[in-house]
Structures are given as C-alpha cells and as structure tokens.
Amino acid sequence: MIDLPSIVGPLKINSVDGGGTVNFGDAFYISPKSSMKTNAGAGAFNTGTMVQTNSFLSSSNPIDPDFKDQPIVANK
C-alpha cells in the first residue's frame, strides 16, 4: 500500500445533520451509501457564518425526466 502525502489546513464543521462524508487528505475511492434529490430556489441551501443572498426572482423545476441519476445498489 502506498501512502499519499497530504496537507490538511484549517477546518471548520458547523454541524452534521443526518450523516455525511468528511474526507481528510487524499482519497482514492469514496462511494455514496444513500442518495436523494431535493429542489429549492436560489440561495436556499447557502451555509456559512455570514451569508448574504440577493435573489430578485427564484424558480425551481422539480420535473426530472431521468430514470436514475446515481445508482447505489452495489455500494452497501
């Protein structure tokens, strides 16, 4: 096994809601264990300590003609 060099700088995690993946340094393979699709308007999911969002008009189209976007059957 070859160790890949990495430098990890300052890190801030405000909160973890419902799971997720946090990777420190280099990674060869990260596979998702679950997936979901969410529709929201402009600036709806901005995160940070000081966020200013100016959206005059915002519109979302929840119609998706794709059958599958990210299959995760073999990632369990």
Coordinates of N, CA, C and O in Angstrom, one line a residue:
M1 N 0.8 -1.2 0.0 CA 0.0 0.0 0.0 C 0.9 1.2 0.0 O 1.8 1.3 0.7
I2 N 0.5 2.2 -0.8 CA 1.3 3.4 -0.9 C 0.5 4.5 -0.2 O -0.6 4.8 -0.4
D3 N 1.2 5.2 0.7 CA 0.6 6.4 1.4 C 0.8 7.6 0.6 O 1.9 7.9 0.1
L4 N -0.3 8.3 0.4 CA -0.3 9.5 -0.4 C -0.1 10.7 0.5 O -0.8 10.8 1.6
P5 N 0.8 11.6 0.2 CA 1.1 12.8 1.1 C -0.1 13.8 1.0 O -0.7 13.9 -0.1
S6 N -0.4 14.4 2.1 CA -1.5 15.4 2.1 C -1.2 16.4 3.2 O -0.6 16.1 4.2
I7 N -1.7 17.6 2.9 CA -1.6 18.7 3.9 C -3.0 19.1 4.2 O -3.8 19.5 3.3
V8 N -3.4 19.0 5.5 CA -4.8 19.4 5.8 C -4.7 20.7 6.6 O -4.0 20.8 7.6
G9 N -5.3 21.8 6.1 CA -5.2 23.1 6.7 C -6.3 23.3 7.7 O -6.9 22.4 8.2
P10 N -6.7 24.6 8.0 CA -7.7 24.9 8.9 C -9.1 24.2 8.5 O -9.4 24.2 7.3
L11 N -9.8 23.8 9.5 CA -11.0 23.0 9.2 C -12.1 23.5 10.2 O -11.9 23.7 11.4
K12 N -13.3 23.7 9.6 CA -14.5 24.1 10.5 C -15.7 23.3 10.0 O -16.1 23.4 8.9
I13 N -16.3 22.5 10.9 CA -17.5 21.8 10.6 C -18.5 22.4 11.6 O -18.5 22.2 12.8
N14 N -19.5 23.1 11.0 CA -20.6 23.7 11.9 C -21.5 22.7 12.5 O -21.8 22.7 13.7
S15 N -22.0 21.8 11.6 CA -22.9 20.8 12.1 C -23.0 19.7 11.1 O -22.7 19.9 9.9
V16 N -23.4 18.5 11.5 CA -23.7 17.3 10.7 C -25.1 16.9 10.9 O -25.4 16.4 12.0
D17 N -25.9 17.1 9.9 CA -27.3 16.7 10.1 C -27.6 15.5 9.2 O -27.6 15.5 8.0
G18 N -27.9 14.3 9.8 CA -28.3 13.2 9.1 C -27.2 12.4 8.4 O -27.5 11.7 7.4
G19 N -26.0 12.5 8.8 CA -24.9 11.8 8.2 C -24.2 12.6 7.1 O -24.5 13.7 6.8
G20 N -23.2 11.9 6.5 CA -22.4 12.6 5.5 C -21.0 12.0 5.5 O -20.7 11.1 6.2
T21 N -20.2 12.5 4.6 CA -18.8 12.1 4.4 C -17.9 13.2 4.6 O -18.0 14.3 4.0
V22 N -16.9 13.0 5.5 CA -15.9 14.0 5.7 C -14.5 13.4 5.4 O -14.2 12.3 5.9
N23 N -13.8 13.9 4.4 CA -12.6 13.3 4.0 C -11.4 14.2 4.3 O -11.4 15.4 4.0
F24 N -10.4 13.7 5.1 CA -9.2 14.4 5.4 C -8.1 13.9 4.5 O -7.7 12.8 4.6
G25 N -7.5 14.8 3.7 CA -6.4 14.4 2.9 C -6.9 13.7 1.6 O -8.0 14.0 1.1
D26 N -6.0 12.9 1.0 CA -6.3 12.3 -0.3 C -7.2 11.1 -0.1 O -7.1 10.4 0.9
A27 N -7.9 10.8 -1.1 CA -8.8 9.6 -1.1 C -8.8 9.0 -2.5 O -8.9 9.7 -3.5
F28 N -8.7 7.7 -2.6 CA -8.8 7.0 -3.9 C -10.2 6.7 -4.3 O -10.6 6.8 -5.4
Y29 N -11.0 6.4 -3.3 CA -12.4 5.9 -3.6 C -13.3 6.3 -2.5 O -13.1 5.9 -1.3
I30 N -14.3 7.0 -2.8 CA -15.4 7.3 -1.8 C -16.7 7.0 -2.5 O -17.0 7.5 -3.6
S31 N -17.5 6.1 -1.9 CA -18.7 5.6 -2.5 C -19.9 6.1 -1.7 O -19.9 5.9 -0.5
P32 N -20.9 6.7 -2.3 CA -22.1 7.1 -1.5 C -22.9 5.9 -1.0 O -23.0 4.9 -1.7
K33 N -23.5 6.0 0.2 CA -24.3 4.9 0.7 C -25.8 5.2 0.5 O -26.6 4.3 0.7
S34 N -26.1 6.4 0.3 CA -27.5 6.8 0.0 C -27.5 8.0 -0.9 O -26.5 8.7 -1.1
S35 N -28.7 8.2 -1.6 CA -28.8 9.4 -2.4 C -30.2 9.9 -2.4 O -31.2 9.1 -2.1
M36 N -30.4 11.2 -2.6 CA -31.7 11.7 -2.7 C -31.7 13.0 -3.6 O -30.6 13.5 -3.8
K37 N -32.8 13.5 -4.0 CA -32.9 14.6 -4.8 C -33.8 15.7 -4.2 O -34.8 15.4 -3.7
T38 N -33.3 16.9 -4.1 CA -34.0 18.0 -3.5 C -34.0 19.2 -4.4 O -33.0 19.5 -5.0
N39 N -35.2 19.8 -4.5 CA -35.3 21.0 -5.4 C -35.5 22.2 -4.5 O -36.4 22.1 -3.5
A40 N -34.8 23.3 -4.7 CA -35.0 24.5 -4.0 C -34.6 25.7 -4.8 O -33.9 25.6 -5.8
G41 N -35.0 26.9 -4.4 CA -34.7 28.1 -5.2 C -33.3 28.6 -4.9 O -32.6 28.1 -4.2
A42 N -33.1 29.7 -5.5 CA -31.7 30.4 -5.4 C -31.4 30.8 -4.0 O -32.3 31.4 -3.3
G43 N -30.3 30.4 -3.5 CA -29.9 30.7 -2.1 C -30.5 29.9 -1.0 O -30.3 30.3 0.1
A44 N -31.2 28.9 -1.3 CA -32.0 28.2 -0.3 C -31.0 27.3 0.6 O -31.3 27.2 1.8
F45 N -29.9 26.9 0.0 CA -29.0 26.0 0.8 C -27.7 26.6 1.1 O -26.7 25.9 1.3
N46 N -27.6 27.9 1.1 CA -26.3 28.6 1.4 C -26.0 28.4 2.9 O -26.9 28.5 3.7
T47 N -24.8 28.0 3.2 CA -24.4 27.8 4.6 C -23.1 28.6 4.8 O -22.3 28.9 3.9
G48 N -22.9 29.0 6.1 CA -21.8 29.7 6.5 C -22.1 30.6 7.7 O -23.2 30.6 8.2
T49 N -21.1 31.3 8.2 CA -21.3 32.1 9.4 C -21.9 33.4 9.0 O -22.7 34.0 9.8
M50 N -21.5 34.0 7.9 CA -22.1 35.2 7.4 C -22.5 35.1 6.0 O -21.7 35.2 5.1
V51 N -23.8 34.9 5.7 CA -24.3 34.7 4.4 C -25.3 35.9 4.0 O -26.2 36.2 4.8
Q52 N -25.1 36.5 2.8 CA -26.0 37.5 2.3 C -26.4 37.0 0.9 O -25.5 36.9 0.0
T53 N -27.7 36.8 0.7 CA -28.2 36.3 -0.5 C -29.1 37.4 -1.1 O -30.1 37.7 -0.4
N54 N -28.9 37.8 -2.3 CA -29.8 38.7 -3.0 C -30.4 38.0 -4.2 O -29.7 38.0 -5.3
S55 N -31.6 37.6 -4.1 CA -32.2 36.9 -5.3 C -33.5 37.6 -5.6 O -34.5 37.5 -4.8
F56 N -33.6 38.3 -6.7 CA -34.8 39.0 -7.0 C -35.9 38.0 -7.4 O -37.0 38.1 -6.9
L57 N -35.6 37.1 -8.3 CA -36.5 36.1 -8.7 C -35.9 34.7 -8.6 O -34.7 34.5 -8.9
S58 N -36.6 33.8 -8.1 CA -36.1 32.4 -7.9 C -37.2 31.4 -8.4 O -38.4 31.6 -8.0
S59 N -36.7 30.4 -9.1 CA -37.7 29.4 -9.7 C -37.0 28.1 -9.7 O -35.8 28.0 -10.0
S60 N -37.7 27.0 -9.3 CA -37.2 25.7 -9.4 C -38.1 24.8 -10.3 O -39.3 25.0 -10.2
N61 N -37.5 23.9 -11.0 CA -38.2 23.0 -11.8 C -38.0 21.6 -11.3 O -37.0 21.0 -11.5
P62 N -39.0 21.0 -10.5 CA -38.8 19.7 -9.9 C -39.1 18.5 -10.9 O -38.9 17.4 -10.5
I63 N -39.4 18.8 -12.1 CA -39.6 17.7 -13.1 C -38.3 17.2 -13.6 O -37.5 18.0 -14.1
D64 N -38.0 15.9 -13.4 CA -36.8 15.3 -13.9 C -37.1 14.1 -14.8 O -37.6 13.1 -14.3
P65 N -36.8 14.2 -16.0 CA -37.1 13.1 -16.9 C -36.2 11.8 -16.8 O -36.5 10.8 -17.4
D66 N -35.1 12.0 -16.1 CA -34.2 10.8 -15.9 C -34.8 9.7 -15.1 O -35.5 10.0 -14.2
F67 N -34.4 8.5 -15.5 CA -34.9 7.4 -14.7 C -34.1 7.2 -13.4 O -34.6 7.1 -12.3
K68 N -32.7 7.2 -13.5 CA -31.8 7.1 -12.4 C -30.7 8.1 -12.6 O -30.2 8.3 -13.7
D69 N -30.3 8.8 -11.5 CA -29.2 9.8 -11.6 C -28.0 9.2 -11.0 O -26.9 9.4 -11.5
Q70 N -28.1 8.5 -9.9 CA -26.9 7.9 -9.2 C -27.2 6.6 -8.6 O -27.7 6.5 -7.4
P71 N -27.0 5.5 -9.3 CA -27.3 4.2 -8.7 C -26.4 3.8 -7.6 O -25.2 4.0 -7.8
I72 N -26.9 3.3 -6.5 CA -26.0 3.0 -5.4 C -26.2 1.5 -4.9 O -26.0 1.2 -3.8
V73 N -26.7 0.7 -5.8 CA -27.1 -0.7 -5.4 C -25.9 -1.5 -4.9 O -26.0 -2.2 -3.9
A74 N -24.7 -1.4 -5.5 CA -23.6 -2.2 -5.1 C -22.7 -1.5 -4.0 O -21.7 -2.0 -3.6
N75 N -23.1 -0.3 -3.5 CA -22.3 0.4 -2.6 C -22.5 0.1 -1.1 O -22.0 0.7 -0.2
K76 N -23.4 -0.8 -0.8 CA -23.7 -1.1 0.6 C -22.6 -1.9 1.2 O -22.0 -2.3 1.8

